[in-house]
mmCIF file with all atom_site columns, N, CA and C in Angstrom:
data_model
loop_
_atom_site.group_PDB
_atom_site.id
_atom_site.type_symbol
_atom_site.label_atom_id
_atom_site.label_alt_id
_atom_site.label_comp_id
_atom_site.label_asym_id
_atom_site.label_entity_id
_atom_site.label_seq_id
_atom_site.pdbx_PDB_ins_code
_atom_site.Cartn_x
_atom_site.Cartn_y
_atom_site.Cartn_z
_atom_site.occupancy
_atom_site.B_iso_or_equiv
_atom_site.pdbx_formal_charge
_atom_site.auth_seq_id
_atom_site.auth_comp_id
_atom_site.auth_asym_id
_atom_site.auth_atom_id
_atom_site.pdbx_PDB_model_num
ATOM 1   N N  . MET A 1 1  ? 35.163  20.253  -16.818 1.00 61.00 ? 1  MET A N  1
ATOM 2   C CA . MET A 1 1  ? 34.532  18.793  -17.021 1.00 61.00 ? 1  MET A CA 1
ATOM 3   C C  . MET A 1 1  ? 33.252  18.550  -16.766 1.00 61.00 ? 1  MET A C  1
ATOM 4   N N  . GLU A 1 2  ? 32.431  18.204  -17.299 1.00 68.00 ? 2  GLU A N  1
ATOM 5   C CA . GLU A 1 2  ? 31.146  18.141  -17.855 1.00 68.00 ? 2  GLU A CA 1
ATOM 6   C C  . GLU A 1 2  ? 30.500  16.924  -17.105 1.00 68.00 ? 2  GLU A C  1
ATOM 7   N N  . ALA A 1 3  ? 29.566  16.836  -16.819 1.00 71.00 ? 3  ALA A N  1
ATOM 8   C CA . ALA A 1 3  ? 29.084  15.793  -16.060 1.00 71.00 ? 3  ALA A CA 1
ATOM 9   C C  . ALA A 1 3  ? 27.176  15.266  -16.379 1.00 71.00 ? 3  ALA A C  1
ATOM 10  N N  . GLU A 1 4  ? 27.458  14.140  -16.963 1.00 75.00 ? 4  GLU A N  1
ATOM 11  C CA . GLU A 1 4  ? 25.984  13.406  -17.253 1.00 75.00 ? 4  GLU A CA 1
ATOM 12  C C  . GLU A 1 4  ? 25.144  13.665  -16.261 1.00 75.00 ? 4  GLU A C  1
ATOM 13  N N  . VAL A 1 5  ? 23.962  13.938  -17.017 1.00 75.00 ? 5  VAL A N  1
ATOM 14  C CA . VAL A 1 5  ? 22.458  13.610  -15.324 1.00 75.00 ? 5  VAL A CA 1
ATOM 15  C C  . VAL A 1 5  ? 21.650  12.957  -15.960 1.00 75.00 ? 5  VAL A C  1
ATOM 16  N N  . GLU A 1 6  ? 21.302  11.551  -16.264 1.00 76.00 ? 6  GLU A N  1
ATOM 17  C CA . GLU A 1 6  ? 20.304  11.166  -16.841 1.00 76.00 ? 6  GLU A CA 1
ATOM 18  C C  . GLU A 1 6  ? 18.993  10.971  -15.667 1.00 76.00 ? 6  GLU A C  1
ATOM 19  N N  . VAL A 1 7  ? 18.362  11.931  -16.343 1.00 74.00 ? 7  VAL A N  1
ATOM 20  C CA . VAL A 1 7  ? 16.900  11.768  -15.939 1.00 74.00 ? 7  VAL A CA 1
ATOM 21  C C  . VAL A 1 7  ? 15.917  10.915  -16.432 1.00 74.00 ? 7  VAL A C  1
ATOM 22  N N  . GLN A 1 8  ? 15.219  10.031  -14.656 1.00 73.00 ? 8  GLN A N  1
ATOM 23  C CA . GLN A 1 8  ? 14.322  9.144   -15.690 1.00 73.00 ? 8  GLN A CA 1
ATOM 24  C C  . GLN A 1 8  ? 13.315  9.210   -15.326 1.00 73.00 ? 8  GLN A C  1
ATOM 25  N N  . THR A 1 9  ? 12.352  9.441   -16.221 1.00 76.00 ? 9  THR A N  1
ATOM 26  C CA . THR A 1 9  ? 10.802  9.648   -15.683 1.00 76.00 ? 9  THR A CA 1
ATOM 27  C C  . THR A 1 9  ? 9.496   8.406   -15.784 1.00 76.00 ? 9  THR A C  1
ATOM 28  N N  . LYS A 1 10 ? 9.056   8.518   -14.800 1.00 76.00 ? 10 LYS A N  1
ATOM 29  C CA . LYS A 1 10 ? 8.455   7.198   -13.984 1.00 76.00 ? 10 LYS A CA 1
ATOM 30  C C  . LYS A 1 10 ? 7.036   7.702   -15.197 1.00 76.00 ? 10 LYS A C  1
ATOM 31  N N  . ALA A 1 11 ? 6.627   6.839   -16.104 1.00 80.00 ? 11 ALA A N  1
ATOM 32  C CA . ALA A 1 11 ? 5.384   5.798   -16.397 1.00 80.00 ? 11 ALA A CA 1
ATOM 33  C C  . ALA A 1 11 ? 4.292   6.323   -15.871 1.00 80.00 ? 11 ALA A C  1
ATOM 34  N N  . PRO A 1 12 ? 3.100   6.875   -15.557 1.00 81.00 ? 12 PRO A N  1
ATOM 35  C CA . PRO A 1 12 ? 2.148   6.962   -15.198 1.00 81.00 ? 12 PRO A CA 1
ATOM 36  C C  . PRO A 1 12 ? 1.757   5.970   -14.509 1.00 81.00 ? 12 PRO A C  1
ATOM 37  N N  . SER A 1 13 ? 1.099   5.519   -13.487 1.00 84.00 ? 13 SER A N  1
ATOM 38  C CA . SER A 1 13 ? 0.759   4.737   -13.079 1.00 84.00 ? 13 SER A CA 1
ATOM 39  C C  . SER A 1 13 ? -1.222  4.884   -12.693 1.00 84.00 ? 13 SER A C  1
ATOM 40  N N  . PRO A 1 14 ? -1.994  4.000   -12.894 1.00 82.00 ? 14 PRO A N  1
ATOM 41  C CA . PRO A 1 14 ? -3.665  4.303   -12.713 1.00 82.00 ? 14 PRO A CA 1
ATOM 42  C C  . PRO A 1 14 ? -3.471  4.895   -10.909 1.00 82.00 ? 14 PRO A C  1
ATOM 43  N N  . LEU A 1 15 ? -2.689  4.305   -10.544 1.00 86.00 ? 15 LEU A N  1
ATOM 44  C CA . LEU A 1 15 ? -2.871  4.472   -9.059  1.00 86.00 ? 15 LEU A CA 1
ATOM 45  C C  . LEU A 1 15 ? -2.682  6.015   -8.611  1.00 86.00 ? 15 LEU A C  1
ATOM 46  N N  . ASP A 1 16 ? -2.404  6.826   -9.388  1.00 88.00 ? 16 ASP A N  1
ATOM 47  C CA . ASP A 1 16 ? -1.717  8.119   -9.663  1.00 88.00 ? 16 ASP A CA 1
ATOM 48  C C  . ASP A 1 16 ? -2.470  9.314   -8.868  1.00 88.00 ? 16 ASP A C  1
ATOM 49  N N  . ASN A 1 17 ? -3.778  9.384   -9.450  1.00 91.00 ? 17 ASN A N  1
ATOM 50  C CA . ASN A 1 17 ? -4.865  9.649   -9.107  1.00 91.00 ? 17 ASN A CA 1
ATOM 51  C C  . ASN A 1 17 ? -5.486  8.748   -8.366  1.00 91.00 ? 17 ASN A C  1
ATOM 52  N N  . ALA A 1 18 ? -5.850  7.826   -7.908  1.00 93.00 ? 18 ALA A N  1
ATOM 53  C CA . ALA A 1 18 ? -6.690  7.120   -7.114  1.00 93.00 ? 18 ALA A CA 1
ATOM 54  C C  . ALA A 1 18 ? -7.168  8.010   -5.149  1.00 93.00 ? 18 ALA A C  1
ATOM 55  N N  . PRO A 1 19 ? -8.276  7.378   -5.064  1.00 95.00 ? 19 PRO A N  1
ATOM 56  C CA . PRO A 1 19 ? -8.657  7.903   -3.861  1.00 95.00 ? 19 PRO A CA 1
ATOM 57  C C  . PRO A 1 19 ? -7.377  7.562   -3.194  1.00 95.00 ? 19 PRO A C  1
ATOM 58  N N  . ASP A 1 20 ? -7.049  7.980   -2.199  1.00 95.00 ? 20 ASP A N  1
ATOM 59  C CA . ASP A 1 20 ? -6.584  8.036   -0.903  1.00 95.00 ? 20 ASP A CA 1
ATOM 60  C C  . ASP A 1 20 ? -6.957  6.439   -0.402  1.00 95.00 ? 20 ASP A C  1
ATOM 61  N N  . GLU A 1 21 ? -7.321  6.212   -0.355  1.00 95.00 ? 21 GLU A N  1
ATOM 62  C CA . GLU A 1 21 ? -8.133  4.732   0.482   1.00 95.00 ? 21 GLU A CA 1
ATOM 63  C C  . GLU A 1 21 ? -8.018  3.793   -0.174  1.00 95.00 ? 21 GLU A C  1
ATOM 64  N N  . ILE A 1 22 ? -8.038  3.949   -1.959  1.00 95.00 ? 22 ILE A N  1
ATOM 65  C CA . ILE A 1 22 ? -7.135  2.403   -2.497  1.00 95.00 ? 22 ILE A CA 1
ATOM 66  C C  . ILE A 1 22 ? -6.126  2.780   -2.719  1.00 95.00 ? 22 ILE A C  1
ATOM 67  N N  . LYS A 1 23 ? -5.308  3.877   -2.960  1.00 94.00 ? 23 LYS A N  1
ATOM 68  C CA . LYS A 1 23 ? -3.878  4.004   -2.588  1.00 94.00 ? 23 LYS A CA 1
ATOM 69  C C  . LYS A 1 23 ? -3.347  2.956   -1.065  1.00 94.00 ? 23 LYS A C  1
ATOM 70  N N  . LEU A 1 24 ? -3.727  3.453   -0.068  1.00 95.00 ? 24 LEU A N  1
ATOM 71  C CA . LEU A 1 24 ? -3.412  2.609   1.991   1.00 95.00 ? 24 LEU A CA 1
ATOM 72  C C  . LEU A 1 24 ? -4.037  1.596   1.167   1.00 95.00 ? 24 LEU A C  1
ATOM 73  N N  . ALA A 1 25 ? -5.167  0.920   1.057   1.00 96.00 ? 25 ALA A N  1
ATOM 74  C CA . ALA A 1 25 ? -5.747  -0.855  0.520   1.00 96.00 ? 25 ALA A CA 1
ATOM 75  C C  . ALA A 1 25 ? -4.198  -1.409  -0.406  1.00 96.00 ? 25 ALA A C  1
ATOM 76  N N  . VAL A 1 26 ? -4.166  -0.288  -1.609  1.00 95.00 ? 26 VAL A N  1
ATOM 77  C CA . VAL A 1 26 ? -3.095  -1.179  -2.021  1.00 95.00 ? 26 VAL A CA 1
ATOM 78  C C  . VAL A 1 26 ? -1.616  -1.592  -1.722  1.00 95.00 ? 26 VAL A C  1
ATOM 79  N N  . ASP A 1 27 ? -1.247  -0.171  -0.703  1.00 95.00 ? 27 ASP A N  1
ATOM 80  C CA . ASP A 1 27 ? 0.146   -0.612  0.519   1.00 95.00 ? 27 ASP A CA 1
ATOM 81  C C  . ASP A 1 27 ? 0.054   -1.491  1.420   1.00 95.00 ? 27 ASP A C  1
ATOM 82  N N  . LEU A 1 28 ? -1.865  -1.528  1.321   1.00 96.00 ? 28 LEU A N  1
ATOM 83  C CA . LEU A 1 28 ? -1.816  -2.511  2.560   1.00 96.00 ? 28 LEU A CA 1
ATOM 84  C C  . LEU A 1 28 ? -1.545  -4.317  2.420   1.00 96.00 ? 28 LEU A C  1
ATOM 85  N N  . ILE A 1 29 ? -2.192  -4.035  1.031   1.00 96.00 ? 29 ILE A N  1
ATOM 86  C CA . ILE A 1 29 ? -2.629  -5.891  0.319   1.00 96.00 ? 29 ILE A CA 1
ATOM 87  C C  . ILE A 1 29 ? -0.636  -5.727  -0.125  1.00 96.00 ? 29 ILE A C  1
ATOM 88  N N  . TYR A 1 30 ? -0.041  -4.597  -0.597  1.00 96.00 ? 30 TYR A N  1
ATOM 89  C CA . TYR A 1 30 ? 1.091   -5.267  -0.419  1.00 96.00 ? 30 TYR A CA 1
ATOM 90  C C  . TYR A 1 30 ? 2.613   -5.363  0.332   1.00 96.00 ? 30 TYR A C  1
ATOM 91  N N  . LEU A 1 31 ? 1.857   -5.034  1.776   1.00 96.00 ? 31 LEU A N  1
ATOM 92  C CA . LEU A 1 31 ? 2.898   -5.408  2.876   1.00 96.00 ? 31 LEU A CA 1
ATOM 93  C C  . LEU A 1 31 ? 2.425   -6.463  3.652   1.00 96.00 ? 31 LEU A C  1
ATOM 94  N N  . LEU A 1 32 ? 0.793   -7.577  3.099   1.00 97.00 ? 32 LEU A N  1
ATOM 95  C CA . LEU A 1 32 ? 0.607   -8.621  3.998   1.00 97.00 ? 32 LEU A CA 1
ATOM 96  C C  . LEU A 1 32 ? 1.121   -9.345  2.841   1.00 97.00 ? 32 LEU A C  1
ATOM 97  N N  . GLU A 1 33 ? 1.296   -9.283  1.336   1.00 97.00 ? 33 GLU A N  1
ATOM 98  C CA . GLU A 1 33 ? 1.459   -10.136 0.467   1.00 97.00 ? 33 GLU A CA 1
ATOM 99  C C  . GLU A 1 33 ? 3.030   -10.256 0.752   1.00 97.00 ? 33 GLU A C  1
ATOM 100 N N  . SER A 1 34 ? 3.490   -9.360  0.733   1.00 97.00 ? 34 SER A N  1
ATOM 101 C CA . SER A 1 34 ? 5.630   -9.181  0.349   1.00 97.00 ? 34 SER A CA 1
ATOM 102 C C  . SER A 1 34 ? 6.155   -10.309 1.907   1.00 97.00 ? 34 SER A C  1
ATOM 103 N N  . ASN A 1 35 ? 5.148   -9.984  3.333   1.00 97.00 ? 35 ASN A N  1
ATOM 104 C CA . ASN A 1 35 ? 5.613   -10.380 4.199   1.00 97.00 ? 35 ASN A CA 1
ATOM 105 C C  . ASN A 1 35 ? 5.150   -12.085 4.586   1.00 97.00 ? 35 ASN A C  1
ATOM 106 N N  . GLU A 1 36 ? 4.362   -12.339 3.565   1.00 97.00 ? 36 GLU A N  1
ATOM 107 C CA . GLU A 1 36 ? 3.583   -13.884 3.520   1.00 97.00 ? 36 GLU A CA 1
ATOM 108 C C  . GLU A 1 36 ? 2.884   -13.633 4.823   1.00 97.00 ? 36 GLU A C  1
ATOM 109 N N  . VAL A 1 37 ? 1.969   -12.764 5.475   1.00 97.00 ? 37 VAL A N  1
ATOM 110 C CA . VAL A 1 37 ? 1.035   -13.402 6.135   1.00 97.00 ? 37 VAL A CA 1
ATOM 111 C C  . VAL A 1 37 ? 0.119   -13.844 5.627   1.00 97.00 ? 37 VAL A C  1
ATOM 112 N N  . ASP A 1 38 ? -0.276  -14.998 7.043   1.00 97.00 ? 38 ASP A N  1
ATOM 113 C CA . ASP A 1 38 ? -0.976  -16.129 6.406   1.00 97.00 ? 38 ASP A CA 1
ATOM 114 C C  . ASP A 1 38 ? -2.750  -14.829 6.063   1.00 97.00 ? 38 ASP A C  1
ATOM 115 N N  . LYS A 1 39 ? -3.535  -15.779 5.647   1.00 97.00 ? 39 LYS A N  1
ATOM 116 C CA . LYS A 1 39 ? -4.844  -14.692 4.714   1.00 97.00 ? 39 LYS A CA 1
ATOM 117 C C  . LYS A 1 39 ? -5.542  -15.032 6.707   1.00 97.00 ? 39 LYS A C  1
ATOM 118 N N  . GLU A 1 40 ? -5.766  -15.739 7.199   1.00 98.00 ? 40 GLU A N  1
ATOM 119 C CA . GLU A 1 40 ? -6.458  -15.916 8.124   1.00 98.00 ? 40 GLU A CA 1
ATOM 120 C C  . GLU A 1 40 ? -6.095  -13.956 9.602   1.00 98.00 ? 40 GLU A C  1
ATOM 121 N N  . THR A 1 41 ? -4.670  -14.677 9.833   1.00 98.00 ? 41 THR A N  1
ATOM 122 C CA . THR A 1 41 ? -4.038  -13.620 10.235  1.00 98.00 ? 41 THR A CA 1
ATOM 123 C C  . THR A 1 41 ? -4.559  -12.533 10.298  1.00 98.00 ? 41 THR A C  1
ATOM 124 N N  . ALA A 1 42 ? -4.382  -12.063 8.932   1.00 97.00 ? 42 ALA A N  1
ATOM 125 C CA . ALA A 1 42 ? -4.561  -11.198 8.132   1.00 97.00 ? 42 ALA A CA 1
ATOM 126 C C  . ALA A 1 42 ? -5.710  -10.316 8.212   1.00 97.00 ? 42 ALA A C  1
ATOM 127 N N  . ILE A 1 43 ? -6.390  -11.314 8.593   1.00 97.00 ? 43 ILE A N  1
ATOM 128 C CA . ILE A 1 43 ? -8.457  -10.917 8.005   1.00 97.00 ? 43 ILE A CA 1
ATOM 129 C C  . ILE A 1 43 ? -8.619  -10.960 9.446   1.00 97.00 ? 43 ILE A C  1
ATOM 130 N N  . LYS A 1 44 ? -7.661  -11.963 10.906  1.00 98.00 ? 44 LYS A N  1
ATOM 131 C CA . LYS A 1 44 ? -8.015  -11.708 12.252  1.00 98.00 ? 44 LYS A CA 1
ATOM 132 C C  . LYS A 1 44 ? -7.522  -10.328 12.198  1.00 98.00 ? 44 LYS A C  1
ATOM 133 N N  . ALA A 1 45 ? -6.015  -9.126  12.180  1.00 97.00 ? 45 ALA A N  1
ATOM 134 C CA . ALA A 1 45 ? -6.098  -7.968  12.089  1.00 97.00 ? 45 ALA A CA 1
ATOM 135 C C  . ALA A 1 45 ? -6.248  -7.030  11.660  1.00 97.00 ? 45 ALA A C  1
ATOM 136 N N  . LEU A 1 46 ? -6.924  -7.735  10.005  1.00 97.00 ? 46 LEU A N  1
ATOM 137 C CA . LEU A 1 46 ? -7.892  -5.744  9.690   1.00 97.00 ? 46 LEU A CA 1
ATOM 138 C C  . LEU A 1 46 ? -9.477  -6.357  10.388  1.00 97.00 ? 46 LEU A C  1
ATOM 139 N N  . GLU A 1 47 ? -9.829  -7.340  10.866  1.00 98.00 ? 47 GLU A N  1
ATOM 140 C CA . GLU A 1 47 ? -10.891 -6.879  12.045  1.00 98.00 ? 47 GLU A CA 1
ATOM 141 C C  . GLU A 1 47 ? -10.849 -6.314  12.970  1.00 98.00 ? 47 GLU A C  1
ATOM 142 N N  . ILE A 1 48 ? -9.643  -6.210  13.786  1.00 98.00 ? 48 ILE A N  1
ATOM 143 C CA . ILE A 1 48 ? -9.544  -5.236  14.949  1.00 98.00 ? 48 ILE A CA 1
ATOM 144 C C  . ILE A 1 48 ? -9.535  -4.313  15.165  1.00 98.00 ? 48 ILE A C  1
ATOM 145 N N  . VAL A 1 49 ? -8.212  -3.752  13.171  1.00 97.00 ? 49 VAL A N  1
ATOM 146 C CA . VAL A 1 49 ? -7.849  -2.302  12.995  1.00 97.00 ? 49 VAL A CA 1
ATOM 147 C C  . VAL A 1 49 ? -8.866  -1.444  12.925  1.00 97.00 ? 49 VAL A C  1
ATOM 148 N N  . LEU A 1 50 ? -9.628  -2.230  12.380  1.00 97.00 ? 50 LEU A N  1
ATOM 149 C CA . LEU A 1 50 ? -11.581 -1.236  11.578  1.00 97.00 ? 50 LEU A CA 1
ATOM 150 C C  . LEU A 1 50 ? -12.132 -0.837  12.953  1.00 97.00 ? 50 LEU A C  1
ATOM 151 N N  . SER A 1 51 ? -12.450 -2.343  13.563  1.00 97.00 ? 51 SER A N  1
ATOM 152 C CA . SER A 1 51 ? -12.903 -2.245  14.705  1.00 97.00 ? 51 SER A CA 1
ATOM 153 C C  . SER A 1 51 ? -13.052 -0.709  15.670  1.00 97.00 ? 51 SER A C  1
ATOM 154 N N  . ASP A 1 52 ? -11.166 -0.984  16.051  1.00 97.00 ? 52 ASP A N  1
ATOM 155 C CA . ASP A 1 52 ? -10.758 0.363   16.457  1.00 97.00 ? 52 ASP A CA 1
ATOM 156 C C  . ASP A 1 52 ? -10.643 1.347   16.086  1.00 97.00 ? 52 ASP A C  1
ATOM 157 N N  . PHE A 1 53 ? -10.755 1.641   14.802  1.00 95.00 ? 53 PHE A N  1
ATOM 158 C CA . PHE A 1 53 ? -11.158 2.518   14.471  1.00 95.00 ? 53 PHE A CA 1
ATOM 159 C C  . PHE A 1 53 ? -12.133 3.172   13.950  1.00 95.00 ? 53 PHE A C  1
ATOM 160 N N  . LYS A 1 54 ? -13.202 2.435   13.514  1.00 96.00 ? 54 LYS A N  1
ATOM 161 C CA . LYS A 1 54 ? -14.622 2.846   14.110  1.00 96.00 ? 54 LYS A CA 1
ATOM 162 C C  . LYS A 1 54 ? -15.254 2.773   15.091  1.00 96.00 ? 54 LYS A C  1
ATOM 163 N N  . ASN A 1 55 ? -14.258 2.860   15.911  1.00 96.00 ? 55 ASN A N  1
ATOM 164 C CA . ASN A 1 55 ? -14.821 3.252   17.755  1.00 96.00 ? 55 ASN A CA 1
ATOM 165 C C  . ASN A 1 55 ? -13.662 4.347   18.177  1.00 96.00 ? 55 ASN A C  1
ATOM 166 N N  . LYS A 1 56 ? -13.460 4.850   17.538  1.00 90.00 ? 56 LYS A N  1
ATOM 167 C CA . LYS A 1 56 ? -12.685 6.093   18.051  1.00 90.00 ? 56 LYS A CA 1
ATOM 168 C C  . LYS A 1 56 ? -13.306 7.630   17.453  1.00 90.00 ? 56 LYS A C  1
#
């Protein structure tokens, strides 16, 4: 009995070679937008995160 195996190749994305900070930023933007987070809420939350990371 033979089984067919379908191999899917993913087209390269411009993000594949992007720096980690760009990849993370894109992920965060996607997370906020896909969850329909209010713009001002997102900005305030990101300011808190930024402050926290700068103080570590």
